[in-house]
Coordinates of C-alpha atoms in Angstrom, one line a residue:
Chain N
M1 CA -99.4 -81.5 -58.5
T2 CA -103.1 -80.6 -56.4
T3 CA -103.5 -77.9 -58.7
T4 CA -103.1 -79.8 -61.9
T5 CA -104.7 -83.3 -60.3
A6 CA -108.1 -80.9 -59.2
S7 CA -108.9 -79.4 -62.8
P8 CA -111.3 -80.6 -65.0
T9 CA -108.5 -81.4 -68.0
P10 CA -106.9 -85.3 -66.5
V11 CA -105.3 -86.1 -69.5
G12 CA -102.8 -83.2 -68.3
P13 CA -100.2 -85.9 -66.9
A14 CA -100.5 -87.8 -69.3
R15 CA -99.9 -85.8 -71.7
R16 CA -96.8 -84.2 -70.4
G17 CA -95.8 -88.3 -70.1
A18 CA -96.8 -88.7 -74.2
R19 CA -94.9 -85.6 -74.6
R20 CA -91.6 -87.1 -72.8
S21 CA -91.9 -90.1 -74.8
V22 CA -91.5 -88.2 -78.1
L23 CA -88.6 -86.1 -77.5
T24 CA -86.9 -89.0 -76.4
T25 CA -87.3 -90.5 -79.0
L26 CA -86.7 -87.1 -80.9
L27 CA -83.6 -87.2 -78.9
G28 CA -82.4 -89.5 -76.5
R29 CA -82.8 -90.5 -73.1
Q30 CA -79.9 -87.8 -72.1
P31 CA -80.5 -85.7 -74.5
L32 CA -77.9 -83.5 -72.4
G33 CA -75.6 -85.5 -73.7
I34 CA -76.0 -83.6 -77.0
A35 CA -74.6 -80.1 -75.1
F36 CA -72.4 -81.9 -74.4
S37 CA -70.5 -83.0 -77.2
L38 CA -71.7 -80.3 -79.5
P39 CA -68.5 -78.5 -79.4
Y40 CA -66.6 -81.1 -80.3
A41 CA -69.0 -82.3 -83.8
L42 CA -69.6 -78.5 -84.7
F43 CA -65.1 -78.8 -84.5
L44 CA -65.6 -82.1 -87.0
A45 CA -67.9 -80.6 -89.2
A46 CA -66.0 -76.7 -89.5
V47 CA -62.1 -78.4 -89.5
F48 CA -63.2 -82.2 -91.4
A49 CA -66.6 -82.4 -93.5
Y50 CA -67.2 -78.9 -94.9
P51 CA -63.6 -78.6 -96.1
L52 CA -63.1 -81.9 -97.5
G53 CA -66.5 -80.4 -99.3
L54 CA -65.3 -77.0 -99.5
A55 CA -61.9 -79.1 -101.6
A56 CA -64.5 -81.1 -103.4
Y57 CA -66.0 -77.2 -105.2
I58 CA -62.6 -76.3 -105.1
S59 CA -61.5 -78.6 -107.3
F60 CA -64.3 -78.4 -109.7
H61 CA -64.5 -74.7 -110.3
D62 CA -61.8 -72.0 -111.8
Y63 CA -60.8 -70.4 -108.5
F64 CA -58.4 -68.4 -106.5
F65 CA -57.8 -65.7 -103.7
T66 CA -59.1 -62.8 -103.0
A67 CA -59.2 -61.1 -100.3
P68 CA -61.5 -61.7 -97.4
G69 CA -65.4 -60.8 -98.8
A70 CA -64.6 -59.5 -103.4
A71 CA -67.2 -61.1 -104.5
V72 CA -66.3 -63.3 -108.1
D73 CA -66.7 -65.0 -110.8
R74 CA -65.5 -68.9 -110.2
P75 CA -67.2 -70.5 -112.9
F76 CA -67.1 -74.3 -112.8
V77 CA -65.1 -75.6 -114.9
G78 CA -66.0 -79.9 -114.9
F79 CA -62.4 -81.9 -114.3
D80 CA -60.8 -79.3 -115.4
N81 CA -58.6 -78.7 -112.8
Y82 CA -58.1 -82.7 -112.6
T83 CA -56.7 -82.7 -116.3
A84 CA -53.9 -80.1 -115.2
A85 CA -53.1 -82.5 -111.8
L86 CA -53.0 -85.1 -114.0
S87 CA -51.2 -83.6 -117.1
D88 CA -48.2 -81.5 -115.1
P89 CA -45.5 -83.8 -114.6
G90 CA -44.1 -82.7 -111.0
V91 CA -47.3 -83.8 -110.2
R92 CA -47.2 -86.9 -111.7
K93 CA -43.8 -87.7 -109.7
S94 CA -44.9 -87.1 -106.9
F95 CA -46.3 -89.9 -106.9
V96 CA -45.1 -92.2 -107.8
N97 CA -42.6 -90.7 -105.1
I98 CA -45.1 -91.2 -102.4
V99 CA -45.2 -95.1 -103.1
V100 CA -42.0 -95.2 -103.5
F101 CA -41.2 -94.2 -100.2
L102 CA -45.1 -96.2 -99.0
V103 CA -43.3 -99.1 -100.0
I104 CA -40.4 -99.1 -98.8
N105 CA -41.6 -97.1 -95.5
V106 CA -44.6 -99.6 -94.1
P107 CA -43.3 -102.5 -94.7
L108 CA -40.3 -102.1 -92.6
T109 CA -42.4 -100.9 -90.5
V110 CA -44.1 -103.6 -89.3
V111 CA -40.8 -105.8 -89.1
L112 CA -39.0 -103.0 -86.9
S113 CA -42.1 -102.3 -84.5
L114 CA -43.5 -105.9 -84.3
L115 CA -39.6 -107.3 -83.8
L116 CA -38.5 -105.0 -81.4
A117 CA -42.6 -105.0 -79.5
N118 CA -41.1 -108.6 -79.7
A119 CA -37.8 -108.7 -77.5
L120 CA -39.3 -106.2 -75.9
N121 CA -42.6 -107.7 -74.1
G122 CA -41.2 -109.6 -71.4
A123 CA -39.4 -108.8 -67.8
I124 CA -36.7 -107.5 -69.8
R125 CA -33.6 -105.9 -67.8
G126 CA -33.5 -102.0 -68.5
R127 CA -36.8 -102.4 -69.4
T128 CA -38.3 -99.0 -69.0
F129 CA -34.8 -97.2 -70.5
L130 CA -35.3 -99.3 -73.3
R131 CA -38.8 -98.1 -73.9
V132 CA -37.7 -94.1 -73.2
A133 CA -35.1 -94.7 -75.7
F134 CA -37.5 -95.7 -78.7
Y135 CA -39.6 -93.1 -78.2
V136 CA -38.4 -90.6 -77.8
P137 CA -38.1 -90.2 -82.5
Y138 CA -41.5 -90.5 -82.1
I139 CA -42.3 -87.5 -79.3
S140 CA -39.5 -84.8 -80.7
A141 CA -40.3 -82.3 -83.3
S142 CA -39.7 -83.8 -87.1
V143 CA -38.2 -79.9 -87.5
A144 CA -35.4 -80.7 -84.7
V145 CA -34.8 -84.6 -86.1
V146 CA -33.8 -83.4 -89.3
A147 CA -32.3 -80.7 -88.2
V148 CA -29.5 -84.3 -86.7
W149 CA -29.9 -86.2 -89.7
L150 CA -29.3 -82.7 -92.2
F151 CA -25.6 -82.9 -90.3
L152 CA -25.5 -86.5 -90.3
F153 CA -25.7 -87.1 -94.9
S154 CA -24.2 -83.3 -95.4
K155 CA -21.7 -84.6 -97.8
N156 CA -19.2 -84.8 -95.3
G157 CA -21.0 -85.6 -92.5
M158 CA -20.0 -88.0 -89.8
V159 CA -21.7 -91.0 -92.2
N160 CA -20.1 -90.4 -95.2
Q161 CA -16.7 -90.7 -92.9
V162 CA -18.0 -93.9 -91.3
L163 CA -17.8 -94.8 -95.2
G164 CA -15.4 -93.5 -96.7
P165 CA -14.8 -95.4 -100.4
L166 CA -18.3 -96.4 -100.2
A167 CA -20.0 -93.3 -99.2
P168 CA -22.6 -92.2 -102.6
D169 CA -21.5 -89.7 -105.2
P170 CA -23.8 -87.5 -105.2
S171 CA -23.9 -87.1 -101.9
W172 CA -27.6 -88.9 -100.3
L173 CA -29.9 -85.8 -99.8
V174 CA -29.3 -84.8 -103.5
N175 CA -29.4 -87.8 -104.8
S176 CA -32.3 -88.2 -106.5
S177 CA -32.1 -91.5 -106.8
L178 CA -31.5 -92.4 -102.6
A179 CA -33.1 -88.8 -101.6
M180 CA -36.4 -90.7 -101.2
P181 CA -35.4 -94.1 -99.8
L182 CA -33.7 -91.8 -96.9
I183 CA -37.2 -90.4 -96.1
A184 CA -38.6 -93.8 -95.9
F185 CA -35.6 -95.0 -93.7
F186 CA -35.7 -91.2 -92.0
V187 CA -39.6 -91.4 -91.0
T188 CA -39.9 -95.6 -90.7
W189 CA -36.7 -94.8 -87.7
K190 CA -38.5 -91.3 -86.6
Q191 CA -42.5 -92.7 -86.4
L192 CA -41.3 -96.6 -84.6
G193 CA -41.6 -96.4 -81.0
L194 CA -45.6 -95.3 -81.1
Y195 CA -46.1 -98.8 -83.4
I196 CA -44.0 -100.5 -80.9
L197 CA -46.1 -99.2 -78.3
L198 CA -49.0 -100.2 -79.7
Y199 CA -48.0 -103.8 -80.8
L200 CA -46.4 -104.5 -77.6
A201 CA -50.3 -103.3 -76.4
A202 CA -50.7 -105.8 -78.9
L203 CA -49.0 -108.5 -77.4
Q204 CA -50.7 -108.6 -74.0
G205 CA -54.2 -109.4 -75.3
V206 CA -52.1 -112.2 -76.4
P207 CA -52.9 -116.0 -74.8
K208 CA -49.9 -117.5 -72.3
E209 CA -51.5 -121.4 -73.5
L210 CA -51.2 -120.5 -77.1
Y211 CA -47.5 -120.3 -76.7
E212 CA -47.2 -123.6 -74.2
A213 CA -49.3 -125.2 -76.6
A214 CA -47.5 -124.7 -79.7
S215 CA -44.2 -125.1 -76.9
M216 CA -45.8 -128.6 -76.8
D217 CA -46.1 -128.6 -80.2
G218 CA -42.3 -128.7 -80.4
A219 CA -43.1 -124.5 -82.5
G220 CA -39.2 -123.3 -81.3
K221 CA -39.3 -119.3 -80.8
L222 CA -39.3 -118.7 -84.9
R223 CA -41.9 -121.1 -85.4
S224 CA -44.5 -119.8 -82.1
L225 CA -43.2 -116.0 -83.8
W226 CA -44.5 -117.0 -86.7
S227 CA -47.4 -119.0 -85.9
V228 CA -48.7 -117.1 -82.8
T229 CA -48.1 -113.9 -82.0
V230 CA -48.6 -112.5 -86.4
P231 CA -51.8 -113.6 -86.3
G232 CA -53.3 -113.2 -82.9
I233 CA -52.1 -109.6 -83.5
R234 CA -52.7 -108.9 -86.5
P235 CA -55.6 -105.8 -85.5
A236 CA -52.3 -104.2 -84.1
T237 CA -51.4 -105.0 -87.8
T238 CA -53.7 -103.0 -89.8
L239 CA -53.6 -100.3 -87.7
V240 CA -50.4 -99.9 -88.3
V241 CA -50.8 -100.0 -91.7
L242 CA -53.0 -97.8 -91.6
L243 CA -52.1 -95.0 -89.2
S244 CA -48.4 -95.5 -91.4
T245 CA -49.7 -94.9 -94.8
I246 CA -51.8 -92.1 -93.5
T247 CA -48.7 -90.8 -92.3
G248 CA -46.5 -91.2 -95.5
A249 CA -49.8 -89.6 -97.3
N250 CA -49.0 -86.1 -95.0
L251 CA -45.1 -86.2 -95.4
F252 CA -44.5 -82.7 -95.6
T253 CA -41.0 -82.1 -93.3
E254 CA -38.7 -84.1 -94.2
P255 CA -39.5 -83.2 -97.6
Y256 CA -39.3 -79.3 -97.8
L257 CA -36.4 -79.1 -94.7
L258 CA -34.1 -82.4 -95.4
T259 CA -33.8 -82.6 -99.3
N260 CA -34.1 -78.2 -99.0
G261 CA -37.5 -78.0 -101.0
G262 CA -38.2 -81.5 -103.6
G263 CA -34.7 -83.1 -103.5
P264 CA -32.4 -83.3 -106.6
D265 CA -35.2 -82.4 -110.5
G266 CA -38.2 -82.9 -107.4
A267 CA -36.9 -86.7 -106.7
S268 CA -39.1 -86.1 -103.0
A269 CA -40.9 -83.9 -103.3
S270 CA -44.3 -85.6 -101.9
P271 CA -47.3 -84.6 -103.1
V272 CA -48.6 -82.0 -99.9
F273 CA -45.6 -80.3 -101.1
V274 CA -46.1 -79.9 -104.6
M275 CA -50.5 -79.0 -103.5
Y276 CA -48.6 -76.2 -101.2
Q277 CA -45.4 -75.1 -104.2
R278 CA -48.7 -75.5 -106.5
G279 CA -51.7 -74.2 -104.3
I280 CA -50.1 -70.8 -102.4
E281 CA -47.1 -70.1 -102.9
Q282 CA -47.4 -70.0 -107.2
G283 CA -51.4 -69.5 -105.9
N284 CA -53.6 -72.2 -108.4
P285 CA -55.6 -73.4 -105.5
D286 CA -58.1 -75.6 -107.3
V287 CA -55.5 -77.6 -109.0
A288 CA -53.8 -78.0 -106.0
A289 CA -57.9 -78.9 -104.1
A290 CA -57.2 -82.0 -107.3
I291 CA -54.5 -82.9 -105.5
G292 CA -56.2 -83.7 -102.4
V293 CA -59.5 -84.8 -103.4
M294 CA -57.7 -87.4 -105.2
L295 CA -55.4 -88.4 -102.3
V296 CA -57.9 -88.4 -99.9
L297 CA -59.5 -90.0 -101.7
G298 CA -56.4 -93.1 -102.8
V299 CA -55.6 -92.9 -99.3
L300 CA -59.5 -93.7 -97.9
L301 CA -60.0 -97.9 -100.3
I302 CA -55.6 -98.0 -99.0
S303 CA -57.6 -98.7 -96.4
L304 CA -60.3 -100.3 -97.6
V305 CA -58.3 -102.9 -99.5
N306 CA -56.1 -103.2 -96.4
K307 CA -59.1 -103.7 -93.4
R308 CA -60.4 -106.1 -96.4
L309 CA -56.8 -108.1 -96.5
L310 CA -56.0 -107.5 -92.9
E311 CA -58.6 -109.3 -91.4
R312 CA -60.3 -111.0 -93.6
D313 CA -59.8 -115.0 -91.6
Chain R
M1 CA -72.2 -88.2 -52.2
T2 CA -69.4 -89.7 -50.0
T3 CA -71.5 -93.2 -49.6
V4 CA -71.5 -93.8 -53.6
T5 CA -68.0 -93.3 -54.1
S6 CA -66.3 -95.4 -51.7
G7 CA -68.9 -98.3 -51.9
V8 CA -67.4 -98.4 -55.6
P9 CA -64.2 -100.0 -55.9
V10 CA -60.6 -98.8 -57.1
V11 CA -60.6 -98.1 -61.3
D12 CA -57.0 -100.2 -61.2
L13 CA -56.0 -100.2 -64.8
P14 CA -53.1 -102.8 -65.1
D15 CA -49.6 -101.1 -66.1
P16 CA -47.3 -104.0 -67.6
D17 CA -44.4 -101.5 -66.4
D18 CA -44.7 -101.3 -63.5
P19 CA -43.4 -104.2 -61.0
H20 CA -45.3 -104.4 -58.6
D21 CA -47.8 -105.6 -61.3
E22 CA -46.3 -108.1 -62.8
P23 CA -48.7 -110.9 -62.8
E24 CA -46.5 -113.7 -61.0
H25 CA -45.3 -116.6 -63.2
K26 CA -42.8 -113.8 -64.1
D27 CA -39.4 -116.0 -65.6
H28 CA -36.7 -115.5 -64.1
R29 CA -34.3 -116.7 -66.7
A30 CA -31.9 -114.3 -68.1
T31 CA -32.3 -113.3 -70.8
S32 CA -31.6 -114.6 -74.4
W33 CA -28.5 -112.5 -75.6
P34 CA -29.5 -112.1 -79.5
K35 CA -32.9 -110.1 -78.0
M36 CA -29.8 -108.1 -76.0
I37 CA -27.7 -107.3 -78.4
L38 CA -30.9 -106.5 -81.3
L39 CA -33.2 -104.2 -78.4
S40 CA -28.9 -102.5 -77.8
L41 CA -28.8 -101.6 -81.2
G42 CA -32.4 -100.8 -80.7
A43 CA -31.6 -98.0 -78.8
L44 CA -27.9 -96.9 -80.0
A45 CA -30.0 -95.9 -83.4
F46 CA -33.2 -94.7 -81.4
L47 CA -30.3 -91.9 -79.4
F48 CA -27.5 -91.1 -80.7
P49 CA -29.1 -88.9 -83.6
F50 CA -29.8 -86.9 -80.0
Y51 CA -26.4 -87.6 -78.1
Y52 CA -24.9 -86.6 -81.5
M53 CA -27.8 -82.7 -81.3
L54 CA -26.3 -82.3 -78.3
I55 CA -22.9 -82.7 -79.0
G56 CA -23.0 -80.3 -81.3
S57 CA -24.7 -77.5 -80.1
L58 CA -21.7 -77.1 -78.0
Q59 CA -19.2 -77.4 -80.6
E60 CA -17.2 -74.3 -81.6
E61 CA -16.5 -76.3 -84.7
P62 CA -18.2 -79.0 -86.5
D63 CA -16.2 -82.3 -86.2
T64 CA -17.6 -84.9 -88.1
S65 CA -15.2 -87.3 -87.7
V66 CA -16.1 -90.3 -86.0
A67 CA -13.9 -89.9 -82.7
G68 CA -15.0 -86.0 -83.3
A69 CA -18.7 -87.4 -82.2
F70 CA -17.1 -87.9 -78.9
P71 CA -15.1 -84.6 -77.8
T72 CA -12.8 -83.9 -74.4
D73 CA -12.5 -80.5 -75.3
G74 CA -13.8 -77.0 -77.2
F75 CA -17.0 -76.6 -75.7
T76 CA -18.7 -73.8 -75.7
L77 CA -22.8 -72.1 -74.7
H78 CA -21.9 -70.0 -78.4
N79 CA -24.4 -71.2 -80.7
Y80 CA -27.0 -71.2 -78.5
S81 CA -26.0 -66.7 -79.0
Q82 CA -25.7 -67.4 -82.3
I83 CA -29.3 -68.6 -82.8
N84 CA -31.0 -66.0 -80.6
E85 CA -29.7 -63.3 -82.7
R86 CA -31.2 -64.5 -85.7
V87 CA -34.4 -66.0 -84.0
N88 CA -36.0 -64.4 -81.1
L89 CA -35.6 -68.3 -78.8
V90 CA -38.1 -67.0 -76.3
R91 CA -40.2 -65.1 -78.4
S92 CA -40.8 -68.2 -80.6
L93 CA -41.6 -70.3 -77.2
I94 CA -43.9 -68.8 -76.0
N95 CA -45.9 -68.9 -79.3
S96 CA -45.3 -72.9 -79.5
G97 CA -46.5 -72.3 -75.6
I98 CA -49.1 -70.2 -76.0
F99 CA -50.1 -72.3 -79.6
T100 CA -49.8 -75.4 -77.7
G101 CA -51.3 -74.6 -74.3
G102 CA -54.4 -73.4 -76.3
V103 CA -55.2 -76.4 -77.7
I104 CA -54.6 -78.8 -74.7
L105 CA -56.9 -75.7 -72.4
C106 CA -59.5 -76.4 -75.5
T107 CA -59.2 -80.6 -76.0
L108 CA -59.7 -80.7 -72.2
V109 CA -62.7 -79.1 -71.8
F110 CA -64.5 -79.5 -74.9
G111 CA -62.4 -83.4 -75.2
I112 CA -63.5 -84.1 -71.5
L113 CA -66.9 -83.6 -72.2
A114 CA -67.8 -85.0 -75.6
G115 CA -65.4 -88.1 -74.7
Y116 CA -68.3 -88.7 -71.6
A117 CA -70.8 -88.2 -73.6
L118 CA -69.6 -90.9 -75.7
A119 CA -69.7 -93.5 -72.7
R120 CA -72.2 -92.2 -70.1
L121 CA -75.1 -91.2 -72.0
H122 CA -77.6 -92.0 -74.5
Y123 CA -78.6 -89.8 -76.5
R124 CA -79.7 -89.4 -80.7
G125 CA -76.0 -88.7 -83.0
A126 CA -74.3 -90.7 -80.1
G127 CA -72.6 -92.9 -83.4
T128 CA -72.5 -90.8 -85.7
L129 CA -70.6 -88.7 -83.7
F130 CA -68.7 -91.6 -82.4
A131 CA -67.9 -92.6 -85.8
A132 CA -67.4 -89.4 -87.3
L133 CA -64.3 -89.8 -84.6
L134 CA -63.0 -93.2 -86.3
L135 CA -63.3 -91.2 -89.7
V136 CA -61.6 -88.4 -88.7
Q137 CA -58.8 -90.3 -87.9
L138 CA -57.8 -91.3 -92.4
V139 CA -58.1 -88.8 -93.1
P140 CA -54.4 -87.2 -94.1
F141 CA -55.1 -83.6 -92.0
Q142 CA -52.2 -82.1 -94.6
L143 CA -54.2 -82.3 -98.0
L144 CA -57.1 -80.5 -96.1
I145 CA -53.9 -76.7 -96.5
I146 CA -56.1 -75.1 -98.9
P147 CA -59.6 -75.1 -98.3
L148 CA -58.6 -74.4 -94.9
Y149 CA -56.2 -72.1 -96.3
V150 CA -58.9 -70.4 -98.0
M151 CA -61.5 -70.8 -95.1
I152 CA -59.7 -69.3 -92.0
V153 CA -56.7 -67.1 -94.5
R154 CA -59.2 -65.3 -96.9
S155 CA -63.0 -65.6 -95.3
Y156 CA -62.1 -65.4 -91.7
G157 CA -58.7 -63.1 -91.8
L158 CA -57.3 -65.1 -88.8
A159 CA -53.9 -65.3 -91.0
D160 CA -50.6 -64.0 -88.1
S161 CA -52.9 -64.4 -84.9
Y162 CA -53.5 -67.7 -82.9
A163 CA -56.8 -68.2 -82.9
G164 CA -55.9 -69.9 -86.6
M165 CA -53.0 -71.3 -86.3
I166 CA -54.5 -73.2 -83.0
L167 CA -58.2 -74.2 -84.7
P168 CA -57.9 -76.6 -87.6
F169 CA -56.0 -78.3 -84.8
A170 CA -58.2 -77.4 -81.1
I171 CA -59.6 -80.1 -80.2
S172 CA -57.3 -83.6 -80.9
S173 CA -59.9 -86.9 -81.3
T174 CA -57.2 -89.5 -80.3
A175 CA -57.3 -87.6 -76.6
V176 CA -61.6 -87.6 -76.9
F177 CA -61.0 -91.0 -78.4
I178 CA -58.7 -92.0 -75.3
F179 CA -60.7 -90.0 -72.3
R180 CA -64.4 -92.5 -73.5
Q181 CA -62.7 -95.0 -73.5
F182 CA -61.3 -94.6 -69.5
F183 CA -64.6 -92.9 -68.4
L184 CA -66.2 -96.9 -70.0
Q185 CA -64.3 -98.2 -68.5
L186 CA -65.8 -97.2 -65.1
P187 CA -68.6 -99.4 -63.8
E188 CA -72.0 -98.1 -64.1
E189 CA -74.1 -98.5 -60.6
L190 CA -71.7 -95.3 -60.1
F191 CA -73.7 -93.6 -61.7
S192 CA -77.4 -95.0 -61.7
A193 CA -75.9 -94.5 -57.6
A194 CA -75.5 -90.9 -57.8
R195 CA -78.2 -90.2 -60.4
I196 CA -80.6 -91.9 -57.5
D197 CA -78.5 -89.3 -55.1
G198 CA -79.7 -86.8 -57.2
A199 CA -76.9 -85.2 -58.6
G200 CA -76.8 -83.9 -62.5
E201 CA -74.5 -84.9 -65.4
L202 CA -71.4 -82.5 -64.1
R203 CA -71.4 -82.6 -61.0
I204 CA -71.4 -87.0 -61.6
L205 CA -68.4 -85.8 -64.2
W206 CA -67.0 -83.2 -62.4
S207 CA -66.7 -85.2 -58.5
I208 CA -67.2 -88.7 -59.5
A209 CA -65.5 -89.8 -63.0
L210 CA -62.8 -87.3 -63.2
P211 CA -61.2 -88.3 -60.1
L212 CA -61.3 -91.6 -61.2
V213 CA -59.7 -91.1 -64.6
R214 CA -56.7 -88.7 -64.0
P215 CA -54.7 -90.7 -65.6
A216 CA -56.4 -90.7 -68.2
I217 CA -55.5 -87.0 -68.6
L218 CA -52.4 -87.5 -68.3
T219 CA -51.7 -89.4 -71.2
A220 CA -54.1 -87.6 -73.4
V221 CA -52.8 -84.2 -72.0
L222 CA -49.0 -85.5 -72.8
L223 CA -50.6 -87.0 -76.4
T224 CA -52.1 -83.7 -77.7
F225 CA -48.7 -81.4 -76.2
I226 CA -46.6 -83.3 -79.0
G227 CA -49.1 -82.0 -81.9
P228 CA -49.0 -78.2 -82.2
W229 CA -45.5 -78.0 -79.7
N230 CA -44.1 -80.7 -83.2
E231 CA -46.4 -78.8 -85.9
F232 CA -44.8 -77.3 -89.1
L233 CA -47.2 -77.6 -92.1
W234 CA -50.1 -75.2 -90.4
P235 CA -47.9 -72.6 -88.3
F236 CA -45.6 -72.3 -91.1
L237 CA -48.4 -71.4 -94.1
I238 CA -50.5 -69.0 -92.1
T239 CA -48.1 -66.9 -90.3
K240 CA -45.8 -64.5 -92.0
E241 CA -44.5 -62.2 -89.2
A242 CA -41.9 -63.2 -87.1
D243 CA -43.1 -62.3 -84.0
L244 CA -45.5 -64.4 -84.0
Q245 CA -44.0 -68.0 -85.4
P246 CA -44.1 -70.7 -83.5
L247 CA -40.0 -72.0 -83.2
A248 CA -40.4 -75.4 -85.0
V249 CA -41.7 -72.5 -87.5
S250 CA -38.3 -69.7 -86.7
L251 CA -36.1 -72.8 -86.4
A252 CA -36.7 -74.2 -90.2
N253 CA -37.4 -70.6 -92.2
Y254 CA -33.8 -70.7 -90.4
I255 CA -32.5 -73.7 -91.7
S256 CA -33.8 -73.1 -96.0
N257 CA -32.2 -69.2 -95.5
V258 CA -30.4 -68.3 -93.3
A259 CA -28.3 -71.3 -92.1
G260 CA -25.9 -70.3 -95.6
R261 CA -24.0 -67.1 -94.8
A262 CA -24.0 -68.4 -90.6
A263 CA -20.2 -68.8 -88.9
N264 CA -21.3 -72.5 -88.1
P265 CA -24.3 -73.3 -89.5
Y266 CA -24.8 -76.5 -88.0
G267 CA -24.1 -75.8 -84.5
A268 CA -26.1 -73.0 -83.9
I269 CA -29.3 -75.0 -86.7
L270 CA -28.5 -77.8 -83.4
A271 CA -28.7 -75.9 -80.4
G272 CA -32.1 -74.7 -82.5
A273 CA -32.9 -77.7 -82.8
C274 CA -32.4 -78.8 -78.6
V275 CA -34.0 -75.6 -77.9
L276 CA -37.2 -77.5 -79.2
A277 CA -36.4 -80.9 -78.1
A278 CA -36.0 -80.8 -75.2
P279 CA -39.5 -79.7 -73.3
A280 CA -40.9 -82.4 -75.2
I281 CA -37.9 -85.1 -74.1
T282 CA -38.3 -83.8 -70.2
L283 CA -42.2 -84.0 -70.4
F284 CA -42.5 -87.4 -71.8
V285 CA -39.4 -88.8 -69.9
V286 CA -40.9 -87.3 -66.4
F287 CA -44.0 -88.7 -67.0
Q288 CA -43.4 -91.8 -69.1
R289 CA -45.6 -93.5 -66.1
H290 CA -48.5 -92.5 -68.2
F291 CA -47.6 -92.5 -72.3
T292 CA -46.9 -96.8 -72.2
A293 CA -48.1 -99.7 -73.6
S294 CA -52.2 -100.2 -71.8
D295 CA -52.5 -96.5 -71.6
I296 CA -52.2 -96.4 -75.7
G297 CA -53.1 -99.6 -75.7
S298 CA -57.1 -98.9 -74.1
G299 CA -57.0 -95.9 -76.3
V300 CA -56.7 -98.7 -80.0
K301 CA -58.7 -101.4 -78.7
G302 CA -61.6 -99.9 -78.6

């Protein structure tokens, strides 16, 4: 320091200060944060951003699998892969299937998880046991619980034994009009525990005074559930609808294992299953990528609409 | 350092499941009957398949009648040895463990760093990164399998390797989010005091912040665990060698390929299902205090 002050150029420290402020505007007050978050940022770039771009690229080119390092010509084909995907009846069927799935799964999920969370909220005997019981399916592997559902819903399975003459024919998993609803029901059951926890968290945030005011105004239990609880936890509902839609778009394991690869005539084939079939089994990654891009856009669109619809006042 | 930490109020997060945390105005009326019936029916519907899984895995002959769900004799471990003949259970469990362990390790190291930076440091790009973290939750992962398959299997030649399995899951964004929320709840004075004392950020993170967010770490580990442990599609796509397959994949292959040839296929399948489900269920029952509405809620309300 003494050498600096004694030097004939007293601009030294000032210039250093100026450089620091330039750095600060460039990198922020604590540039170390960049180093801390760099691995995660690179991870997101490599595993989400780049694949999204690559999916779009593949979907607009005549793309096929090659050995690593091989240089081949992959011409630009415009929307050909999209037309190919959309004119494939199997692909169209899978889109219809996922709509059927969502129409059953999402409302059922919202209503059941809201009811159960509401019943579980507050002081209740056996609360811890019940809470754990509700999320056991959520934390278990799909492959494991699919196994027991296969057993329960097989032709001579326990469900049909209980139903007796009412058992559907053909049986659940090979019945083209029951396979997809059963899968929707299965996924509702499996995921419900997470949504119950989300609603329980949201219920803590509804002010007690609102319930007191409602009961003073003569509102019954159902009335205050509808007029106080439901609006009070609307952000949680947005989240539940969003997460269950995304889970639905991800559907693969259940149709693959529960209905033995898409069910009768592709009655329970999900878009991800069709992507796997067309893309990897049959070697048409370009068409499969086009399906993927359309679905990602579809999910983002649903998310936006859902946010708008549920968050308006 | 000690003066800094001792002067700081302990961060106490409300836990609605802890009876000692229950607010005083807890009412003592009996729980209403309809509520209890609804909850009991719910618990039955959620737990019965697991009971049935265990019973089915222990029976010699599959008995699908209602009475068959409550057997009194004929218990055997034969199904477990049968599934073990077809699927190397120990090898598969080790593979599941390496896959899951790798993801948890990467999530803990890089996720905590990112969560701390997002919550406590001011730097260029923090806002963008946080927006990306939220946006990523909206992209259904399975829809990216084609480009990921092209990248990891065809370009990098990582098929049939643990690295290829782990890579797409390496850092759980949910865990990063939970870390950020918990670091945000710590008082700012704690950090400014430590910085005045001359502690570097790594030292502040390691000796001050981390010990205070220990519950968040357990919650994040639990949540991260169920991702790779239960994942089927990705390891199924990239492993052709049975020696590298996690249990979820080898059991699924057994269900879809060879089940028809076994003497009691359901018994063997259910035995495999029990082995696959048991570790996750055990972890969540033992650590259930760390997987409650308030833990998840703090991860959601942000």
